């Protein structure tokens, strides 16, 4: 499937076929594609919990405003932001040096770069949280497009109680749920897609208030 086609045909699927399971092989391919998403400094400020046992899905559904799809889909993912991504700074900086991003004498810059990157987040908890939400959301979008390409259906969800989700999947303090994503096989055709705003209401040229006039 072409990317344009995947983008056009992706829908937030609300009804799943409870008899069809997503296999480990499919999950592996899906997450391999998902983790190619960009993240600031390649820190990958996210973790995923794939909830698929009937007991865990039932508990997660209760934490998610009783949304049936959480239990009906083969897997529901808890997409988490990671506030401790900066702890990977040494590893990340070493990889940048190894790949030539720091130039010919890159090894000499590893320690300084790692310190600078880690401190950026340690000194600014709001930035650490914003970045985690950005990276996790970009990864979630990649996941939904990859899933579409693999013939799988998804729905992003923000309708949940964060503290209860935390308890259900036993998140450590530095992780927080950014969104849930149901994943499985479509069980019923979605209703027609809701209208999108015209481009002239969402795209501006050069500065806000100069709407883009498309000539399709
Ligand atoms: C951040 C976010 C949170 C959402 N939360 C829910 C949710 O809790 N339950 C639900 O059924 N759909 C949820 N949706 C799906 C939206 O309703 C859906 O994307 C929108 O209506 C457009 O439909 P489409 O994705 O099929 O084009 C959410 C979407 C996003 C991006």
XYZ file of N, CA and C and ligand atoms in Angstrom:
679
model
N 0.847 -1.203 0.000
C 0.000 0.000 0.000
C 0.882 1.253 0.000
N 0.524 2.207 -0.821
C 1.278 3.463 -0.834
C 1.014 4.244 0.444
N 1.969 5.053 0.842
C 1.796 5.847 2.069
C 0.568 6.744 1.960
N 0.399 7.378 0.791
C -0.752 8.270 0.625
C -2.065 7.507 0.824
N -2.088 6.286 0.314
C -3.294 5.469 0.445
C -3.517 5.074 1.915
N -2.420 4.750 2.607
C -2.532 4.388 4.032
C -3.070 5.579 4.829
N -2.582 6.778 4.506
C -3.051 7.978 5.217
C -4.517 8.249 4.922
N -4.884 8.050 3.664
C -6.283 8.342 3.280
C -7.266 7.309 3.848
N -6.820 6.076 3.969
C -7.770 5.032 4.366
C -7.723 4.698 5.862
N -6.743 5.245 6.599
C -6.718 4.976 8.044
C -7.946 5.577 8.718
N -8.549 4.815 9.590
C -9.685 5.321 10.353
C -9.502 4.950 11.822
N -10.180 5.668 12.685
C -10.208 5.282 14.094
C -11.291 4.209 14.216
N -10.847 2.969 14.297
C -11.780 1.833 14.245
C -12.312 1.532 15.644
N -13.619 1.503 15.767
C -14.241 1.369 17.092
C -14.697 -0.057 17.388
N -14.906 -0.874 16.324
C -15.419 -2.238 16.524
C -14.413 -3.241 15.941
N -14.022 -4.218 16.782
C -12.989 -5.189 16.388
C -13.538 -6.600 16.349
N -12.881 -7.428 15.552
C -13.205 -8.853 15.513
C -12.472 -9.525 16.681
N -13.203 -9.957 17.727
C -12.529 -10.489 18.918
C -11.907 -11.869 18.694
N -12.202 -12.483 17.528
C -11.682 -13.840 17.291
C -10.311 -13.810 16.592
N -9.893 -12.655 16.120
C -8.617 -12.602 15.375
C -7.521 -11.919 16.189
N -6.393 -12.640 16.311
C -5.300 -12.135 17.150
C -4.155 -11.558 16.335
N -3.524 -10.569 16.871
C -2.285 -10.032 16.292
C -1.149 -10.880 16.857
N -0.325 -11.437 15.969
C 0.721 -12.364 16.421
C 1.965 -11.598 16.907
N 2.844 -12.324 17.573
C 4.115 -11.725 18.009
C 4.922 -11.244 16.805
N 4.838 -12.019 15.707
C 5.581 -11.645 14.497
C 5.070 -10.298 13.967
N 3.757 -10.153 13.958
C 3.184 -8.879 13.496
C 3.579 -7.731 14.432
N 3.534 -8.028 15.745
C 3.912 -6.983 16.707
C 5.357 -6.564 16.512
N 6.217 -7.552 16.252
C 7.643 -7.246 16.075
C 7.846 -6.339 14.863
N 7.168 -6.656 13.754
C 7.311 -5.823 12.552
C 6.752 -4.420 12.807
N 5.602 -4.405 13.469
C 4.945 -3.124 13.748
C 5.846 -2.221 14.607
N 6.430 -2.787 15.658
C 7.258 -1.958 16.547
C 8.606 -1.608 15.910
N 9.074 -2.491 15.032
C 10.318 -2.159 14.321
C 10.077 -0.907 13.464
N 8.920 -0.851 12.793
C 8.581 0.311 11.963
C 8.297 1.537 12.840
N 7.589 1.306 13.941
C 7.217 2.403 14.848
C 8.434 3.115 15.408
N 9.437 2.331 15.783
C 10.607 2.934 16.438
C 11.548 3.617 15.445
N 11.152 3.628 14.169
C 11.890 4.443 13.196
C 11.399 5.896 13.219
N 10.343 6.155 13.970
C 9.815 7.529 14.072
C 10.912 8.445 14.620
N 10.893 9.711 14.205
C 11.908 10.633 14.745
C 11.623 10.972 16.208
N 12.702 11.268 16.954
C 12.532 11.782 18.324
C 13.679 12.746 18.572
N 13.446 13.731 19.426
C 14.468 14.748 19.665
C 15.757 14.075 20.140
N 16.844 14.375 19.463
C 18.158 13.771 19.727
C 18.129 12.240 19.672
N 17.123 11.717 19.063
C 16.982 10.253 18.969
C 16.894 9.587 20.352
N 16.339 10.316 21.314
C 16.257 9.784 22.683
C 15.153 8.747 22.846
N 14.214 8.697 21.894
C 13.096 7.742 21.970
C 12.422 7.811 23.350
N 11.813 8.970 23.607
C 11.236 9.212 24.941
C 9.908 8.481 25.113
N 9.879 7.183 24.818
C 8.618 6.435 24.925
C 8.864 4.986 25.328
N 7.805 4.377 25.842
C 7.780 2.934 26.108
C 6.364 2.485 25.756
N 6.227 1.246 25.341
C 4.902 0.725 24.985
C 4.585 -0.479 25.862
N 3.380 -0.521 26.386
C 2.928 -1.727 27.079
C 1.821 -2.324 26.212
N 2.054 -3.528 25.692
C 1.054 -4.209 24.855
C 0.183 -5.077 25.762
N -1.023 -4.620 26.004
C -1.917 -5.333 26.923
C -2.761 -6.308 26.104
N -2.611 -7.600 26.370
C -3.358 -8.560 25.551
C -3.934 -9.740 26.305
N -3.623 -9.884 27.600
C -4.280 -10.980 28.336
C -5.711 -10.526 28.646
N -6.677 -11.461 28.626
C -8.067 -11.080 28.893
C -8.226 -10.353 30.229
N -7.493 -10.792 31.253
C -7.630 -10.175 32.582
C -7.159 -8.718 32.552
N -6.003 -8.518 31.940
C -5.444 -7.158 31.886
C -6.291 -6.238 31.008
N -6.797 -6.773 29.891
C -7.627 -5.935 29.007
C -8.917 -5.510 29.721
N -9.457 -6.436 30.518
C -10.689 -6.115 31.253
C -10.426 -4.956 32.234
N -9.301 -5.035 32.939
C -8.956 -3.975 33.901
C -8.697 -2.653 33.166
N -8.025 -2.765 32.026
C -7.712 -1.547 31.270
C -8.986 -0.907 30.727
N -9.927 -1.750 30.296
C -11.203 -1.222 29.807
C -11.894 -0.409 30.903
N -11.883 -0.950 32.131
C -12.520 -0.230 33.245
C -11.842 1.118 33.489
N -10.518 1.154 33.242
C -9.776 2.420 33.429
C -9.990 3.378 32.265
N -10.608 2.875 31.186
C -10.743 3.668 29.955
C -12.213 3.927 29.649
N -12.911 4.444 30.644
C -14.328 4.820 30.479
C -15.159 3.677 29.910
N -14.755 2.457 30.234
C -15.479 1.259 29.799
C -15.569 1.138 28.267
N -14.601 1.691 27.539
C -14.636 1.612 26.071
C -14.445 0.153 25.638
N -15.454 -0.372 24.965
C -15.480 -1.794 24.630
C -14.288 -2.221 23.777
N -13.850 -1.329 22.880
C -12.759 -1.695 21.967
C -11.472 -2.066 22.702
N -11.297 -1.537 23.927
C -10.083 -1.838 24.696
C -9.992 -3.343 24.973
N -11.152 -3.968 25.201
C -11.199 -5.396 25.497
C -11.386 -6.218 24.225
N -12.087 -5.626 23.255
C -12.453 -6.361 22.035
C -11.260 -6.517 21.074
N -10.411 -5.493 21.016
C -9.247 -5.550 20.116
C -8.265 -6.601 20.632
N -7.493 -7.167 19.721
C -6.529 -8.194 20.125
C -5.551 -7.659 21.166
N -5.115 -6.423 20.969
C -4.131 -5.799 21.863
C -4.566 -4.355 22.092
N -4.396 -3.854 23.299
C -4.486 -2.402 23.473
C -3.149 -1.933 24.022
N -2.600 -0.949 23.327
C -1.275 -0.448 23.693
C -1.396 0.741 24.631
N -0.604 0.724 25.676
C -0.463 1.930 26.493
C 0.815 2.592 26.006
N 0.646 3.719 25.313
C 1.804 4.458 24.792
C 2.241 5.407 25.900
N 3.456 5.202 26.388
C 3.916 5.970 27.554
C 5.003 6.963 27.174
N 4.990 8.112 27.828
C 6.102 9.059 27.721
C 7.127 8.701 28.789
N 8.408 8.903 28.479
C 9.490 8.531 29.387
C 10.233 9.794 29.844
N 10.071 10.117 31.143
C 10.720 11.323 31.678
C 12.193 11.089 31.984
N 12.634 9.855 31.900
C 14.038 9.537 32.160
C 14.804 9.186 30.891
N 14.271 9.608 29.752
C 14.973 9.296 28.493
C 16.397 9.861 28.523
N 16.575 10.975 29.259
C 17.901 11.608 29.304
C 18.973 10.675 29.872
N 18.540 9.642 30.590
C 19.522 8.702 31.157
C 20.235 7.901 30.073
N 19.682 7.968 28.847
C 20.335 7.287 27.727
C 21.343 8.206 27.030
N 21.651 9.356 27.632
C 22.467 10.371 26.945
C 23.831 9.828 26.512
N 24.503 9.057 27.382
C 25.850 8.552 27.025
C 25.777 7.663 25.787
N 24.795 6.779 25.807
C 24.614 5.818 24.705
C 24.276 6.561 23.399
N 23.393 7.541 23.523
C 22.946 8.304 22.360
C 24.118 9.105 21.781
N 24.875 9.764 22.664
C 26.006 10.589 22.200
C 27.073 9.705 21.553
N 27.315 8.529 22.142
C 28.314 7.615 21.564
C 27.898 7.188 20.156
N 26.616 6.937 19.996
C 26.118 6.525 18.678
C 26.258 7.669 17.665
N 25.963 8.895 18.111
C 26.150 10.053 17.213
C 27.611 10.133 16.754
N 28.529 9.928 17.699
C 29.964 9.987 17.357
C 30.320 8.859 16.393
N 29.869 7.658 16.701
C 30.180 6.485 15.863
C 29.682 6.671 14.435
N 28.547 7.341 14.295
C 27.952 7.488 12.952
C 28.490 8.724 12.227
N 29.387 9.463 12.873
C 30.032 10.595 12.205
C 29.326 11.924 12.355
N 28.288 11.994 13.183
C 27.548 13.258 13.319
C 28.381 14.347 14.016
N 29.383 13.939 14.808
C 30.186 14.940 15.518
C 31.491 15.256 14.782
N 31.620 14.780 13.556
C 32.822 15.101 12.774
C 33.966 14.126 13.027
N 35.146 14.424 12.421
C 36.271 13.473 12.448
C 36.801 13.164 13.844
N 36.805 14.151 14.759
C 37.283 13.872 16.121
C 36.110 13.759 17.091
N 35.066 13.131 16.612
C 33.809 13.071 17.353
C 33.915 12.459 18.733
N 34.821 11.461 18.877
C 34.925 10.774 20.169
C 35.226 11.761 21.305
N 35.988 12.807 20.964
C 36.347 13.801 22.001
C 35.124 14.586 22.485
N 34.075 14.596 21.681
C 32.912 15.422 22.031
C 31.826 14.652 22.796
N 31.987 13.334 22.882
C 30.909 12.495 23.428
C 30.492 12.922 24.833
N 31.480 13.057 25.726
C 31.173 13.344 27.127
C 30.435 14.681 27.271
N 30.966 15.706 26.576
C 30.385 17.050 26.672
C 28.951 17.067 26.101
N 28.788 16.423 24.955
C 27.466 16.396 24.321
C 26.450 15.661 25.202
N 26.884 14.528 25.768
C 25.983 13.737 26.619
C 25.546 14.562 27.825
N 26.502 15.275 28.429
C 26.195 16.105 29.607
C 25.205 17.203 29.223
N 25.454 17.847 28.083
C 24.599 18.944 27.638
C 23.165 18.436 27.391
N 23.061 17.290 26.713
C 21.728 16.757 26.392
C 20.976 16.366 27.665
N 21.679 15.672 28.563
C 21.021 15.220 29.800
C 20.570 16.419 30.623
N 21.447 17.427 30.734
C 21.112 18.592 31.564
C 19.950 19.390 30.996
N 19.842 19.389 29.664
C 18.718 20.111 29.033
C 17.399 19.636 29.615
N 17.272 18.318 29.777
C 16.017 17.769 30.305
C 15.970 17.826 31.836
N 17.111 17.557 32.471
C 17.115 17.556 33.947
C 16.777 18.937 34.512
N 17.218 19.983 33.804
C 16.985 21.357 34.288
C 15.615 21.894 33.883
N 14.882 21.142 33.089
C 13.609 21.669 32.576
C 12.564 20.536 32.497
N 11.947 20.231 33.649
C 10.977 19.119 33.686
C 9.814 19.307 32.715
N 9.423 20.568 32.497
C 8.316 20.814 31.555
C 8.726 20.389 30.144
N 9.969 20.723 29.761
C 10.463 20.329 28.439
C 10.534 18.800 28.340
N 11.002 18.170 29.428
C 11.111 16.699 29.426
C 9.739 16.076 29.170
N 8.709 16.652 29.795
C 7.353 16.114 29.626
C 6.816 16.411 28.220
N 7.007 17.651 27.771
C 6.552 18.014 26.414
C 7.212 17.106 25.369
N 8.518 16.907 25.543
C 9.268 16.115 24.569
C 8.772 14.668 24.562
N 8.472 14.163 25.773
C 7.975 12.782 25.875
C 6.638 12.660 25.151
N 5.782 13.671 25.312
C 4.475 13.630 24.637
C 4.663 13.724 23.126
N 5.571 14.625 22.701
C 5.819 14.759 21.250
C 6.334 13.442 20.660
N 7.371 12.894 21.283
C 7.995 11.684 20.717
C 7.028 10.504 20.740
N 6.305 10.364 21.850
C 5.359 9.244 21.956
C 4.241 9.400 20.933
N 3.801 10.635 20.708
C 2.703 10.863 19.762
C 3.145 10.613 18.326
N 4.357 11.064 17.995
C 4.860 10.800 16.637
C 5.005 9.295 16.408
N 5.500 8.603 17.440
C 5.644 7.145 17.320
C 4.268 6.498 17.160
N 3.287 6.983 17.931
C 1.937 6.405 17.844
C 1.354 6.610 16.446
N 1.608 7.771 15.863
C 1.084 8.014 14.508
C 1.758 7.081 13.503
N 3.079 6.923 13.647
C 3.775 5.981 12.754
C 3.190 4.589 12.899
N 2.939 4.221 14.161
C 2.383 2.885 14.429
C 1.025 2.713 13.734
N 0.201 3.744 13.797
C -1.142 3.612 13.211
C -1.076 3.506 11.683
N -0.131 4.218 11.084
C 0.008 4.132 9.622
C 0.609 2.776 9.220
N 1.614 2.338 9.974
C 2.211 1.025 9.682
C 1.158 -0.071 9.847
N 0.352 0.045 10.896
C -0.695 -0.959 11.134
C -1.661 -0.996 9.949
N -2.035 0.178 9.484
C -2.953 0.246 8.332
C -2.352 -0.495 7.140
N -1.067 -0.261 6.919
C -0.382 -0.907 5.805
C -0.350 -2.434 5.970
N -0.340 -2.897 7.230
C -0.291 -4.336 7.516
C -1.686 -4.952 7.597
N -2.710 -4.162 7.279
C -4.077 -4.689 7.302
C -4.679 -4.716 8.698
N -4.069 -3.983 9.617
C -4.573 -3.942 10.992
C -5.276 -2.618 11.260
N -6.199 -2.657 12.208
C -6.979 -1.471 12.541
C -6.533 -0.923 13.893
N -6.671 0.388 14.063
C -6.271 1.038 15.318
C -7.273 2.121 15.707
N -7.200 2.530 16.960
C -7.914 3.744 17.398
C -7.106 4.382 18.533
N -6.700 5.646 18.360
C -6.033 6.330 19.478
C -7.088 6.713 20.510
N -6.711 6.698 21.780
C -7.689 7.039 22.830
C -7.049 7.869 23.939
N -7.784 8.902 24.320
C -7.369 9.699 25.469
C -8.429 9.591 26.572
N -9.479 8.839 26.281
C -10.540 8.652 27.271
C -10.158 7.582 28.288
N -9.354 7.974 29.282
C -8.970 7.023 30.343
C -8.554 7.806 31.583
N -8.557 7.117 32.703
C -8.073 7.718 33.939
C -6.595 7.339 34.098
N -5.739 8.352 34.021
C -4.293 8.096 33.963
C -3.786 7.331 35.190
N -4.273 7.695 36.373
C -3.776 7.026 37.586
C -4.164 5.548 37.611
N -5.402 5.276 37.119
C -5.842 3.872 37.130
C -5.053 3.075 36.077
N -4.847 3.675 34.900
C -4.049 2.984 33.866
C -2.663 2.666 34.420
N -2.078 3.674 35.069
C -0.771 3.514 35.719
C -0.722 2.268 36.607
N -1.761 2.149 37.449
C -1.801 1.030 38.404
C -1.973 -0.295 37.671
N -2.865 -0.301 36.660
C -3.158 -1.559 35.951
C -1.881 -2.127 35.311
N -1.107 -1.269 34.659
C 0.084 -1.790 33.953
C 1.371 -1.562 34.751
N 1.199 -1.143 36.018
C 2.318 -1.008 36.957
C 3.457 -0.142 36.418
N 3.088 1.067 36.016
C 4.111 1.974 35.489
C 4.990 2.518 36.610
N 6.297 2.542 36.396
C 7.155 3.239 37.349
C 6.918 4.755 37.245
N 7.384 5.476 38.245
C 7.103 6.922 38.368
C 7.510 7.729 37.134
N 8.608 7.337 36.468
C 9.120 8.173 35.357
C 8.357 7.952 34.046
N 7.405 7.011 34.032
C 6.599 6.809 32.822
C 5.183 7.302 33.073
N 4.550 7.839 32.037
C 3.155 8.258 32.175
C 2.407 7.943 30.888
N 1.122 7.584 31.010
C 0.384 7.233 29.798
C 0.072 8.475 28.958
N 0.473 8.436 27.688
C 0.206 9.544 26.750
C -1.107 9.260 26.022
N -1.267 8.043 25.561
C -2.538 7.639 24.939
C -2.618 6.116 24.912
N -3.815 5.626 24.710
C -3.997 4.200 24.442
C -4.224 4.065 22.946
N -3.831 2.918 22.384
C -4.134 2.632 20.972
C -4.633 1.192 20.895
N -5.882 1.033 20.472
C -6.378 -0.332 20.253
C -5.807 -0.838 18.938
N -5.566 -2.153 18.882
C -4.909 -2.739 17.707
C -5.499 -4.121 17.442
N -5.999 -4.311 16.239
C -6.562 -5.616 15.914
C -7.155 -5.613 14.521
N -8.122 -6.497 14.332
C -8.785 -6.593 13.028
C -10.149 -5.930 13.110
N -10.439 -5.149 12.088
C -11.709 -4.419 12.037
C -12.886 -5.391 12.097
N -13.861 -5.058 12.961
C -15.016 -5.934 13.100
C -16.240 -5.407 12.387
N -16.274 -4.113 12.141
C -17.417 -3.500 11.441
C -16.912 -2.267 10.721
N -17.554 -1.996 9.613
C -17.180 -0.834 8.803
C -17.380 0.447 9.627
N -16.382 1.333 9.722
C -16.602 2.572 10.478
C -17.655 3.452 9.805
N -18.266 4.321 10.587
C -19.186 5.317 10.020
C -18.382 6.213 9.081
N -19.078 6.978 8.216
C -18.319 7.857 7.316
C -17.413 8.800 8.098
N -16.319 9.143 7.476
C -15.328 9.998 8.152
C -15.899 11.395 8.405
N -15.595 11.926 9.558
C -16.014 13.309 9.854
C -15.274 14.291 8.951
N -15.966 15.413 8.683
C -15.359 16.442 7.833
C -14.080 16.974 8.464
N -13.154 17.357 7.632
C -11.968 18.081 8.086
C -12.141 19.549 7.715
N -11.513 20.405 8.479
C -11.568 21.831 8.163
C -10.928 22.068 6.803
N -11.405 23.053 6.068
C -10.737 23.366 4.806
C -9.317 23.884 5.071
N -8.421 23.673 4.128
C -7.019 24.078 4.322
C -6.909 25.561 4.653
N -7.831 26.367 4.096
C -7.761 27.814 4.353
C -7.996 28.148 5.828
N -8.539 27.190 6.601
C -8.763 27.444 8.032
C -7.658 26.881 8.916
N -6.745 26.118 8.332
C -5.686 25.539 9.172
C -4.270 25.825 8.681
N -4.133 26.310 7.459
C -2.792 26.558 6.905
C -2.638 28.050 6.623
N -1.519 28.613 7.090
C -1.255 30.041 6.894
C 0.091 30.185 6.195
N 0.203 31.186 5.366
C 1.466 31.387 4.648
C 2.216 32.571 5.272
N 3.439 32.324 5.655
C 4.366 33.321 6.221
C 4.021 33.754 7.643
N 2.775 34.092 7.913
C 2.423 34.417 9.294
C 0.942 34.132 9.495
N 0.575 34.026 10.782
C -0.812 33.681 11.096
C -1.760 34.735 10.522
N -2.871 34.282 9.972
C -3.873 35.211 9.463
C -3.785 35.408 7.962
N -2.787 34.761 7.343
C -2.697 34.832 5.882
C -3.025 33.442 5.349
N -4.326 33.124 5.241
C -4.709 31.746 4.930
C -4.249 31.277 3.558
N -3.914 30.016 3.548
C -3.495 29.361 2.307
C -4.715 29.197 1.408
N -4.599 29.653 0.192
C -5.689 29.474 -0.776
C -5.231 28.412 -1.766
N -5.795 27.216 -1.598
C -5.365 26.144 -2.504
C -6.147 26.230 -3.806
N -5.503 25.838 -4.884
C -6.188 25.785 -6.187
C -6.146 24.357 -6.701
N -7.002 23.522 -6.121
C -6.910 22.109 -6.510
C -7.300 21.897 -7.979
C -5.534 12.222 21.023
C -6.758 11.492 20.535
C -7.623 10.961 21.468
C -8.751 10.226 21.048
N -9.514 9.620 21.995
C -10.510 8.785 21.595
C -11.207 8.001 22.558
O -10.942 8.033 23.758
N -12.178 7.184 22.100
C -12.498 7.078 20.766
O -13.393 6.304 20.417
N -11.832 7.802 19.833
C -10.836 8.642 20.207
N -10.112 9.336 19.275
C -10.417 9.178 17.850
C -11.035 10.421 17.240
O -12.368 10.538 17.637
C -10.898 10.322 15.706
O -9.541 10.308 15.369
C -11.561 11.476 14.975
O -12.943 11.479 15.205
C -11.304 11.402 13.461
O -11.701 10.160 12.935
P -10.722 9.255 12.044
O -9.495 9.009 12.891
O -11.491 7.991 11.767
O -10.399 10.014 10.810
C -9.017 10.091 19.666
C -8.131 10.653 18.737
C -7.015 11.324 19.165
C -6.043 11.873 18.152
